[in-house]
Amino acid sequence: MGKTGWGNPDNETLLKKLQIGKKCRLSKRLETQIWALYVFPMQFIFDIRKAVAATGFLCELNGGRVDMLKVIKMLYIADRKALLEWHRPITGDSFWSLEHGPIVSRIYALIRGQIGGPEMEIWQSFFTPREGDTISLRENAPADTKPL
């Protein structure tokens, strides 16, 4: 039991960390897949167009306005379900675990106005600044769901 190659744990160390005992026999393929997930965590590219389209779609379903927490949770659930079913998320956003549950991090920061640059410009062209905990679609910019 030691370290291999680039300082990554070998399979035995990894299986111990994952609390898989010797009673549980894993196929070599499954063992390799578990090891790969541990060493190479999933990383996706955030797509602002899809984030705007998904958020806009949810806003349209709620009459053009939606509660910030509600939309963040719905987007998290949608991304998670897409990841499980299609092996890729809708928005490519990162998941964060907060005190009141998981969220999609970059969209949360966009809603709160904490991101600058081109992403924020695109976001602001579709959504009005937050009023309390509510976000709204701009009247002149209906959500385009084509990127979805």
PDB file of N, CA and C in Angstrom, residues 29-121:
ATOM      1  N   ARG A  29     -12.805  -3.577 -13.963  1.00  0.00           N
ATOM      2  CA  ARG A  29     -13.332  -2.411 -14.676  1.00  0.00           C
ATOM      3  C   ARG A  29     -13.986  -1.424 -13.709  1.00  0.00           C
ATOM      4  N   LEU A  30     -14.830  -1.935 -12.799  1.00  0.00           N
ATOM      5  CA  LEU A  30     -15.499  -1.068 -11.835  1.00  0.00           C
ATOM      6  C   LEU A  30     -14.483  -0.423 -10.902  1.00  0.00           C
ATOM      7  N   GLU A  31     -13.501  -1.195 -10.495  1.00  0.00           N
ATOM      8  CA  GLU A  31     -12.441  -0.675  -9.636  1.00  0.00           C
ATOM      9  C   GLU A  31     -11.715   0.480 -10.333  1.00  0.00           C
ATOM     10  N   THR A  32     -11.438   0.335 -11.612  1.00  0.00           N
ATOM     11  CA  THR A  32     -10.765   1.379 -12.389  1.00  0.00           C
ATOM     12  C   THR A  32     -11.647   2.614 -12.517  1.00  0.00           C
ATOM     13  N   GLN A  33     -12.958   2.413 -12.740  1.00  0.00           N
ATOM     14  CA  GLN A  33     -13.873   3.546 -12.852  1.00  0.00           C
ATOM     15  C   GLN A  33     -13.953   4.320 -11.545  1.00  0.00           C
ATOM     16  N   ILE A  34     -14.025   3.624 -10.429  1.00  0.00           N
ATOM     17  CA  ILE A  34     -14.062   4.288  -9.121  1.00  0.00           C
ATOM     18  C   ILE A  34     -12.774   5.066  -8.912  1.00  0.00           C
ATOM     19  N   TRP A  35     -11.662   4.475  -9.249  1.00  0.00           N
ATOM     20  CA  TRP A  35     -10.374   5.134  -9.077  1.00  0.00           C
ATOM     21  C   TRP A  35     -10.304   6.401  -9.935  1.00  0.00           C
ATOM     22  N   ALA A  36     -10.793   6.305 -11.188  1.00  0.00           N
ATOM     23  CA  ALA A  36     -10.760   7.459 -12.088  1.00  0.00           C
ATOM     24  C   ALA A  36     -11.629   8.593 -11.555  1.00  0.00           C
ATOM     25  N   LEU A  37     -12.779   8.275 -11.009  1.00  0.00           N
ATOM     26  CA  LEU A  37     -13.650   9.326 -10.455  1.00  0.00           C
ATOM     27  C   LEU A  37     -12.999   9.995  -9.252  1.00  0.00           C
ATOM     28  N   TYR A  38     -12.266   9.230  -8.466  1.00  0.00           N
ATOM     29  CA  TYR A  38     -11.599   9.788  -7.297  1.00  0.00           C
ATOM     30  C   TYR A  38     -10.444  10.704  -7.706  1.00  0.00           C
ATOM     31  N   VAL A  39      -9.685  10.287  -8.674  1.00  0.00           N
ATOM     32  CA  VAL A  39      -8.500  11.035  -9.094  1.00  0.00           C
ATOM     33  C   VAL A  39      -8.849  12.198 -10.019  1.00  0.00           C
ATOM     34  N   PHE A  40      -9.817  11.994 -10.910  1.00  0.00           N
ATOM     35  CA  PHE A  40     -10.193  13.012 -11.888  1.00  0.00           C
ATOM     36  C   PHE A  40     -11.648  13.416 -11.683  1.00  0.00           C
ATOM     37  N   PRO A  41     -11.920  14.367 -10.773  1.00  0.00           N
ATOM     38  CA  PRO A  41     -13.309  14.773 -10.549  1.00  0.00           C
ATOM     39  C   PRO A  41     -13.907  15.400 -11.805  1.00  0.00           C
ATOM     40  N   MET A  42     -15.225  15.293 -11.937  1.00  0.00           N
ATOM     41  CA  MET A  42     -15.901  15.824 -13.117  1.00  0.00           C
ATOM     42  C   MET A  42     -15.787  17.342 -13.159  1.00  0.00           C
ATOM     43  N   GLN A  43     -15.493  17.850 -14.320  1.00  0.00           N
ATOM     44  CA  GLN A  43     -15.454  19.285 -14.535  1.00  0.00           C
ATOM     45  C   GLN A  43     -16.159  19.575 -15.844  1.00  0.00           C
ATOM     46  N   PHE A  44     -17.087  20.513 -15.799  1.00  0.00           N
ATOM     47  CA  PHE A  44     -17.841  20.881 -16.985  1.00  0.00           C
ATOM     48  C   PHE A  44     -17.619  22.349 -17.286  1.00  0.00           C
ATOM     49  N   ILE A  45     -17.853  22.726 -18.519  1.00  0.00           N
ATOM     50  CA  ILE A  45     -17.683  24.118 -18.927  1.00  0.00           C
ATOM     51  C   ILE A  45     -19.023  24.820 -18.777  1.00  0.00           C
ATOM     52  N   PHE A  46     -19.033  25.902 -18.019  1.00  0.00           N
ATOM     53  CA  PHE A  46     -20.246  26.675 -17.797  1.00  0.00           C
ATOM     54  C   PHE A  46     -20.669  27.338 -19.103  1.00  0.00           C
ATOM     55  N   ASP A  47     -21.938  27.215 -19.445  1.00  0.00           N
ATOM     56  CA  ASP A  47     -22.488  27.797 -20.668  1.00  0.00           C
ATOM     57  C   ASP A  47     -23.519  28.848 -20.274  1.00  0.00           C
ATOM     58  N   ILE A  48     -23.162  30.123 -20.402  1.00  0.00           N
ATOM     59  CA  ILE A  48     -24.046  31.216 -19.990  1.00  0.00           C
ATOM     60  C   ILE A  48     -25.336  31.209 -20.802  1.00  0.00           C
ATOM     61  N   ARG A  49     -25.264  30.830 -22.088  1.00  0.00           N
ATOM     62  CA  ARG A  49     -26.486  30.800 -22.919  1.00  0.00           C
ATOM     63  C   ARG A  49     -27.488  29.785 -22.385  1.00  0.00           C
ATOM     64  N   LYS A  50     -26.989  28.616 -21.991  1.00  0.00           N
ATOM     65  CA  LYS A  50     -27.882  27.599 -21.447  1.00  0.00           C
ATOM     66  C   LYS A  50     -28.385  27.984 -20.067  1.00  0.00           C
ATOM     67  N   ALA A  51     -27.542  28.643 -19.287  1.00  0.00           N
ATOM     68  CA  ALA A  51     -27.965  29.104 -17.957  1.00  0.00           C
ATOM     69  C   ALA A  51     -29.082  30.138 -18.087  1.00  0.00           C
ATOM     70  N   VAL A  52     -28.928  31.071 -19.024  1.00  0.00           N
ATOM     71  CA  VAL A  52     -29.958  32.087 -19.262  1.00  0.00           C
ATOM     72  C   VAL A  52     -31.238  31.424 -19.781  1.00  0.00           C
ATOM     73  N   ALA A  53     -31.092  30.485 -20.717  1.00  0.00           N
ATOM     74  CA  ALA A  53     -32.258  29.817 -21.290  1.00  0.00           C
ATOM     75  C   ALA A  53     -33.020  29.025 -20.222  1.00  0.00           C
ATOM     76  N   ALA A  54     -32.315  28.284 -19.399  1.00  0.00           N
ATOM     77  CA  ALA A  54     -32.965  27.478 -18.356  1.00  0.00           C
ATOM     78  C   ALA A  54     -33.628  28.367 -17.309  1.00  0.00           C
ATOM     79  N   THR A  55     -32.928  29.416 -16.878  1.00  0.00           N
ATOM     80  CA  THR A  55     -33.494  30.334 -15.891  1.00  0.00           C
ATOM     81  C   THR A  55     -34.686  31.071 -16.486  1.00  0.00           C
ATOM     82  N   GLY A  56     -34.558  31.510 -17.721  1.00  0.00           N
ATOM     83  CA  GLY A  56     -35.660  32.187 -18.398  1.00  0.00           C
ATOM     84  C   GLY A  56     -36.876  31.290 -18.561  1.00  0.00           C
ATOM     85  N   PHE A  57     -36.637  30.034 -18.890  1.00  0.00           N
ATOM     86  CA  PHE A  57     -37.727  29.066 -19.036  1.00  0.00           C
ATOM     87  C   PHE A  57     -38.482  28.935 -17.715  1.00  0.00           C
ATOM     88  N   LEU A  58     -37.748  28.816 -16.612  1.00  0.00           N
ATOM     89  CA  LEU A  58     -38.391  28.703 -15.301  1.00  0.00           C
ATOM     90  C   LEU A  58     -39.133  29.986 -14.927  1.00  0.00           C
ATOM     91  N   CYS A  59     -38.565  31.131 -15.300  1.00  0.00           N
ATOM     92  CA  CYS A  59     -39.255  32.408 -15.055  1.00  0.00           C
ATOM     93  C   CYS A  59     -40.559  32.472 -15.847  1.00  0.00           C
ATOM     94  N   GLU A  60     -40.516  32.076 -17.111  1.00  0.00           N
ATOM     95  CA  GLU A  60     -41.722  32.093 -17.947  1.00  0.00           C
ATOM     96  C   GLU A  60     -42.802  31.176 -17.388  1.00  0.00           C
ATOM     97  N   LEU A  61     -42.410  30.032 -16.853  1.00  0.00           N
ATOM     98  CA  LEU A  61     -43.385  29.115 -16.248  1.00  0.00           C
ATOM     99  C   LEU A  61     -44.065  29.736 -15.038  1.00  0.00           C
ATOM    100  N   ASN A  62     -43.387  30.687 -14.394  1.00  0.00           N
ATOM    101  CA  ASN A  62     -43.916  31.332 -13.192  1.00  0.00           C
ATOM    102  C   ASN A  62     -44.396  32.748 -13.472  1.00  0.00           C
ATOM    103  N   GLY A  63     -44.766  33.055 -14.691  1.00  0.00           N
ATOM    104  CA  GLY A  63     -45.318  34.364 -15.013  1.00  0.00           C
ATOM    105  C   GLY A  63     -44.285  35.467 -15.183  1.00  0.00           C
ATOM    106  N   GLY A  64     -43.038  35.117 -15.443  1.00  0.00           N
ATOM    107  CA  GLY A  64     -41.995  36.113 -15.686  1.00  0.00           C
ATOM    108  C   GLY A  64     -41.186  36.500 -14.465  1.00  0.00           C
ATOM    109  N   ARG A  65     -41.610  36.051 -13.303  1.00  0.00           N
ATOM    110  CA  ARG A  65     -40.889  36.342 -12.052  1.00  0.00           C
ATOM    111  C   ARG A  65     -40.742  35.049 -11.259  1.00  0.00           C
ATOM    112  N   VAL A  66     -39.636  34.919 -10.564  1.00  0.00           N
ATOM    113  CA  VAL A  66     -39.438  33.718  -9.747  1.00  0.00           C
ATOM    114  C   VAL A  66     -38.543  34.059  -8.560  1.00  0.00           C
ATOM    115  N   ASP A  67     -38.785  33.362  -7.468  1.00  0.00           N
ATOM    116  CA  ASP A  67     -37.975  33.529  -6.265  1.00  0.00           C
ATOM    117  C   ASP A  67     -36.568  32.992  -6.509  1.00  0.00           C
ATOM    118  N   MET A  68     -35.565  33.726  -6.045  1.00  0.00           N
ATOM    119  CA  MET A  68     -34.162  33.374  -6.268  1.00  0.00           C
ATOM    120  C   MET A  68     -33.850  31.965  -5.750  1.00  0.00           C
ATOM    121  N   LEU A  69     -34.244  31.658  -4.534  1.00  0.00           N
ATOM    122  CA  LEU A  69     -33.938  30.358  -3.949  1.00  0.00           C
ATOM    123  C   LEU A  69     -34.633  29.238  -4.725  1.00  0.00           C
ATOM    124  N   LYS A  70     -35.866  29.497  -5.129  1.00  0.00           N
ATOM    125  CA  LYS A  70     -36.627  28.506  -5.874  1.00  0.00           C
ATOM    126  C   LYS A  70     -35.951  28.175  -7.209  1.00  0.00           C
ATOM    127  N   VAL A  71     -35.521  29.200  -7.935  1.00  0.00           N
ATOM    128  CA  VAL A  71     -34.893  28.959  -9.237  1.00  0.00           C
ATOM    129  C   VAL A  71     -33.534  28.278  -9.078  1.00  0.00           C
ATOM    130  N   ILE A  72     -32.773  28.648  -8.059  1.00  0.00           N
ATOM    131  CA  ILE A  72     -31.466  28.015  -7.815  1.00  0.00           C
ATOM    132  C   ILE A  72     -31.644  26.528  -7.520  1.00  0.00           C
ATOM    133  N   LYS A  73     -32.624  26.200  -6.690  1.00  0.00           N
ATOM    134  CA  LYS A  73     -32.863  24.791  -6.344  1.00  0.00           C
ATOM    135  C   LYS A  73     -33.387  24.014  -7.549  1.00  0.00           C
ATOM    136  N   MET A  74     -34.298  24.631  -8.323  1.00  0.00           N
ATOM    137  CA  MET A  74     -34.825  23.942  -9.502  1.00  0.00           C
ATOM    138  C   MET A  74     -33.725  23.688 -10.533  1.00  0.00           C
ATOM    139  N   LEU A  75     -32.835  24.663 -10.716  1.00  0.00           N
ATOM    140  CA  LEU A  75     -31.730  24.480 -11.666  1.00  0.00           C
ATOM    141  C   LEU A  75     -30.764  23.405 -11.180  1.00  0.00           C
ATOM    142  N   TYR A  76     -30.521  23.358  -9.875  1.00  0.00           N
ATOM    143  CA  TYR A  76     -29.661  22.306  -9.319  1.00  0.00           C
ATOM    144  C   TYR A  76     -30.274  20.934  -9.607  1.00  0.00           C
ATOM    145  N   ILE A  77     -31.574  20.796  -9.324  1.00  0.00           N
ATOM    146  CA  ILE A  77     -32.245  19.515  -9.536  1.00  0.00           C
ATOM    147  C   ILE A  77     -32.225  19.139 -11.022  1.00  0.00           C
ATOM    148  N   ALA A  78     -32.489  20.111 -11.894  1.00  0.00           N
ATOM    149  CA  ALA A  78     -32.479  19.842 -13.337  1.00  0.00           C
ATOM    150  C   ALA A  78     -31.083  19.429 -13.813  1.00  0.00           C
ATOM    151  N   ASP A  79     -30.046  20.144 -13.353  1.00  0.00           N
ATOM    152  CA  ASP A  79     -28.673  19.789 -13.741  1.00  0.00           C
ATOM    153  C   ASP A  79     -28.306  18.404 -13.231  1.00  0.00           C
ATOM    154  N   ARG A  80     -28.693  18.112 -12.013  1.00  0.00           N
ATOM    155  CA  ARG A  80     -28.369  16.811 -11.424  1.00  0.00           C
ATOM    156  C   ARG A  80     -29.082  15.688 -12.175  1.00  0.00           C
ATOM    157  N   LYS A  81     -30.363  15.900 -12.468  1.00  0.00           N
ATOM    158  CA  LYS A  81     -31.126  14.881 -13.211  1.00  0.00           C
ATOM    159  C   LYS A  81     -30.546  14.684 -14.611  1.00  0.00           C
ATOM    160  N   ALA A  82     -30.187  15.780 -15.273  1.00  0.00           N
ATOM    161  CA  ALA A  82     -29.573  15.681 -16.605  1.00  0.00           C
ATOM    162  C   ALA A  82     -28.250  14.927 -16.531  1.00  0.00           C
ATOM    163  N   LEU A  83     -27.481  15.193 -15.504  1.00  0.00           N
ATOM    164  CA  LEU A  83     -26.193  14.518 -15.327  1.00  0.00           C
ATOM    165  C   LEU A  83     -26.389  13.014 -15.156  1.00  0.00           C
ATOM    166  N   LEU A  84     -27.396  12.629 -14.399  1.00  0.00           N
ATOM    167  CA  LEU A  84     -27.665  11.205 -14.181  1.00  0.00           C
ATOM    168  C   LEU A  84     -28.205  10.526 -15.441  1.00  0.00           C
ATOM    169  N   GLU A  85     -29.077  11.223 -16.167  1.00  0.00           N
ATOM    170  CA  GLU A  85     -29.710  10.602 -17.323  1.00  0.00           C
ATOM    171  C   GLU A  85     -28.900  10.734 -18.607  1.00  0.00           C
ATOM    172  N   TRP A  86     -28.300  11.914 -18.831  1.00  0.00           N
ATOM    173  CA  TRP A  86     -27.607  12.178 -20.096  1.00  0.00           C
ATOM    174  C   TRP A  86     -26.091  12.212 -19.939  1.00  0.00           C
ATOM    175  N   HIS A  87     -25.593  12.083 -18.728  1.00  0.00           N
ATOM    176  CA  HIS A  87     -24.159  12.107 -18.423  1.00  0.00           C
ATOM    177  C   HIS A  87     -23.521  13.469 -18.693  1.00  0.00           C
ATOM    178  N   ARG A  88     -24.332  14.510 -18.689  1.00  0.00           N
ATOM    179  CA  ARG A  88     -23.844  15.894 -18.778  1.00  0.00           C
ATOM    180  C   ARG A  88     -24.923  16.795 -18.206  1.00  0.00           C
ATOM    181  N   PRO A  89     -24.518  17.866 -17.533  1.00  0.00           N
ATOM    182  CA  PRO A  89     -25.512  18.791 -16.972  1.00  0.00           C
ATOM    183  C   PRO A  89     -26.050  19.732 -18.053  1.00  0.00           C
ATOM    184  N   ILE A  90     -27.086  20.463 -17.716  1.00  0.00           N
ATOM    185  CA  ILE A  90     -27.663  21.421 -18.652  1.00  0.00           C
ATOM    186  C   ILE A  90     -26.782  22.657 -18.755  1.00  0.00           C
ATOM    187  N   THR A  91     -26.441  23.247 -17.617  1.00  0.00           N
ATOM    188  CA  THR A  91     -25.727  24.530 -17.615  1.00  0.00           C
ATOM    189  C   THR A  91     -24.211  24.399 -17.527  1.00  0.00           C
ATOM    190  N   GLY A  92     -23.710  23.291 -17.029  1.00  0.00           N
ATOM    191  CA  GLY A  92     -22.271  23.131 -16.822  1.00  0.00           C
ATOM    192  C   GLY A  92     -21.786  23.825 -15.562  1.00  0.00           C
ATOM    193  N   ASP A  93     -22.707  24.310 -14.750  1.00  0.00           N
ATOM    194  CA  ASP A  93     -22.353  25.030 -13.524  1.00  0.00           C
ATOM    195  C   ASP A  93     -21.806  24.063 -12.471  1.00  0.00           C
ATOM    196  N   SER A  94     -21.063  24.605 -11.519  1.00  0.00           N
ATOM    197  CA  SER A  94     -20.532  23.817 -10.410  1.00  0.00           C
ATOM    198  C   SER A  94     -21.579  23.736  -9.302  1.00  0.00           C
ATOM    199  N   PHE A  95     -21.595  22.611  -8.607  1.00  0.00           N
ATOM    200  CA  PHE A  95     -22.499  22.443  -7.477  1.00  0.00           C
ATOM    201  C   PHE A  95     -21.759  22.815  -6.198  1.00  0.00           C
ATOM    202  N   TRP A  96     -22.419  23.583  -5.358  1.00  0.00           N
ATOM    203  CA  TRP A  96     -21.871  23.918  -4.040  1.00  0.00           C
ATOM    204  C   TRP A  96     -22.860  23.459  -2.991  1.00  0.00           C
ATOM    205  N   SER A  97     -22.332  23.017  -1.882  1.00  0.00           N
ATOM    206  CA  SER A  97     -23.173  22.629  -0.765  1.00  0.00           C
ATOM    207  C   SER A  97     -23.155  23.762   0.254  1.00  0.00           C
ATOM    208  N   LEU A  98     -24.322  24.344   0.499  1.00  0.00           N
ATOM    209  CA  LEU A  98     -24.450  25.415   1.482  1.00  0.00           C
ATOM    210  C   LEU A  98     -25.299  24.934   2.653  1.00  0.00           C
ATOM    211  N   GLU A  99     -25.454  25.779   3.644  1.00  0.00           N
ATOM    212  CA  GLU A  99     -26.180  25.421   4.854  1.00  0.00           C
ATOM    213  C   GLU A  99     -27.607  24.946   4.563  1.00  0.00           C
ATOM    214  N   HIS A 100     -28.276  25.576   3.599  1.00  0.00           N
ATOM    215  CA  HIS A 100     -29.665  25.229   3.292  1.00  0.00           C
ATOM    216  C   HIS A 100     -29.788  24.340   2.056  1.00  0.00           C
ATOM    217  N   GLY A 101     -28.731  23.640   1.710  1.00  0.00           N
ATOM    218  CA  GLY A 101     -28.782  22.699   0.608  1.00  0.00           C
ATOM    219  C   GLY A 101     -27.897  23.095  -0.558  1.00  0.00           C
ATOM    220  N   PRO A 102     -27.813  22.213  -1.552  1.00  0.00           N
ATOM    221  CA  PRO A 102     -26.928  22.443  -2.702  1.00  0.00           C
ATOM    222  C   PRO A 102     -27.480  23.502  -3.652  1.00  0.00           C
ATOM    223  N   ILE A 103     -26.563  24.145  -4.382  1.00  0.00           N
ATOM    224  CA  ILE A 103     -26.928  25.180  -5.346  1.00  0.00           C
ATOM    225  C   ILE A 103     -26.046  25.063  -6.584  1.00  0.00           C
ATOM    226  N   VAL A 104     -26.444  25.772  -7.633  1.00  0.00           N
ATOM    227  CA  VAL A 104     -25.576  25.953  -8.797  1.00  0.00           C
ATOM    228  C   VAL A 104     -24.847  27.277  -8.554  1.00  0.00           C
ATOM    229  N   SER A 105     -23.549  27.222  -8.441  1.00  0.00           N
ATOM    230  CA  SER A 105     -22.775  28.334  -7.890  1.00  0.00           C
ATOM    231  C   SER A 105     -22.682  29.579  -8.770  1.00  0.00           C
ATOM    232  N   ARG A 106     -22.389  29.411 -10.034  1.00  0.00           N
ATOM    233  CA  ARG A 106     -22.172  30.581 -10.875  1.00  0.00           C
ATOM    234  C   ARG A 106     -23.478  31.332 -11.139  1.00  0.00           C
ATOM    235  N   ILE A 107     -24.567  30.595 -11.333  1.00  0.00           N
ATOM    236  CA  ILE A 107     -25.862  31.241 -11.525  1.00  0.00           C
ATOM    237  C   ILE A 107     -26.265  31.988 -10.259  1.00  0.00           C
ATOM    238  N   TYR A 108     -25.989  31.407  -9.121  1.00  0.00           N
ATOM    239  CA  TYR A 108     -26.258  32.067  -7.838  1.00  0.00           C
ATOM    240  C   TYR A 108     -25.485  33.383  -7.753  1.00  0.00           C
ATOM    241  N   ALA A 109     -24.223  33.356  -8.160  1.00  0.00           N
ATOM    242  CA  ALA A 109     -23.405  34.575  -8.140  1.00  0.00           C
ATOM    243  C   ALA A 109     -23.918  35.601  -9.159  1.00  0.00           C
ATOM    244  N   LEU A 110     -24.389  35.136 -10.314  1.00  0.00           N
ATOM    245  CA  LEU A 110     -24.954  36.050 -11.309  1.00  0.00           C
ATOM    246  C   LEU A 110     -26.207  36.738 -10.766  1.00  0.00           C
ATOM    247  N   ILE A 111     -27.069  35.974 -10.135  1.00  0.00           N
ATOM    248  CA  ILE A 111     -28.296  36.540  -9.566  1.00  0.00           C
ATOM    249  C   ILE A 111     -27.952  37.587  -8.507  1.00  0.00           C
ATOM    250  N   ARG A 112     -26.937  37.308  -7.719  1.00  0.00           N
ATOM    251  CA  ARG A 112     -26.548  38.240  -6.657  1.00  0.00           C
ATOM    252  C   ARG A 112     -25.684  39.398  -7.163  1.00  0.00           C
ATOM    253  N   GLY A 113     -25.305  39.374  -8.448  1.00  0.00           N
ATOM    254  CA  GLY A 113     -24.510  40.461  -9.016  1.00  0.00           C
ATOM    255  C   GLY A 113     -23.051  40.424  -8.615  1.00  0.00           C
ATOM    256  N   GLN A 114     -22.530  39.256  -8.331  1.00  0.00           N
ATOM    257  CA  GLN A 114     -21.157  39.116  -7.851  1.00  0.00           C
ATOM    258  C   GLN A 114     -20.153  38.794  -8.950  1.00  0.00           C
ATOM    259  N   ILE A 115     -20.611  38.652 -10.174  1.00  0.00           N
ATOM    260  CA  ILE A 115     -19.718  38.336 -11.291  1.00  0.00           C
ATOM    261  C   ILE A 115     -19.730  39.518 -12.243  1.00  0.00           C
ATOM    262  N   GLY A 116     -18.576  39.856 -12.776  1.00  0.00           N
ATOM    263  CA  GLY A 116     -18.498  40.927 -13.762  1.00  0.00           C
ATOM    264  C   GLY A 116     -18.172  40.366 -15.133  1.00  0.00           C
ATOM    265  N   GLY A 117     -17.984  41.245 -16.066  1.00  0.00           N
ATOM    266  CA  GLY A 117     -17.546  40.823 -17.391  1.00  0.00           C
ATOM    267  C   GLY A 117     -18.669  40.435 -18.319  1.00  0.00           C
ATOM    268  N   PRO A 118     -18.303  39.718 -19.388  1.00  0.00           N
ATOM    269  CA  PRO A 118     -19.280  39.388 -20.430  1.00  0.00           C
ATOM    270  C   PRO A 118     -20.442  38.526 -19.940  1.00  0.00           C
ATOM    271  N   GLU A 119     -20.188  37.623 -18.986  1.00  0.00           N
ATOM    272  CA  GLU A 119     -21.277  36.784 -18.470  1.00  0.00           C
ATOM    273  C   GLU A 119     -22.350  37.644 -17.806  1.00  0.00           C
ATOM    274  N   MET A 120     -21.933  38.636 -17.025  1.00  0.00           N
ATOM    275  CA  MET A 120     -22.897  39.496 -16.349  1.00  0.00           C
ATOM    276  C   MET A 120     -23.649  40.368 -17.350  1.00  0.00           C
ATOM    277  N   GLU A 121     -22.974  40.809 -18.400  1.00  0.00           N
ATOM    278  CA  GLU A 121     -23.645  41.605 -19.438  1.00  0.00           C
ATOM    279  C   GLU A 121     -24.741  40.793 -20.118  1.00  0.00           C
TER     280      GLU A 121
END
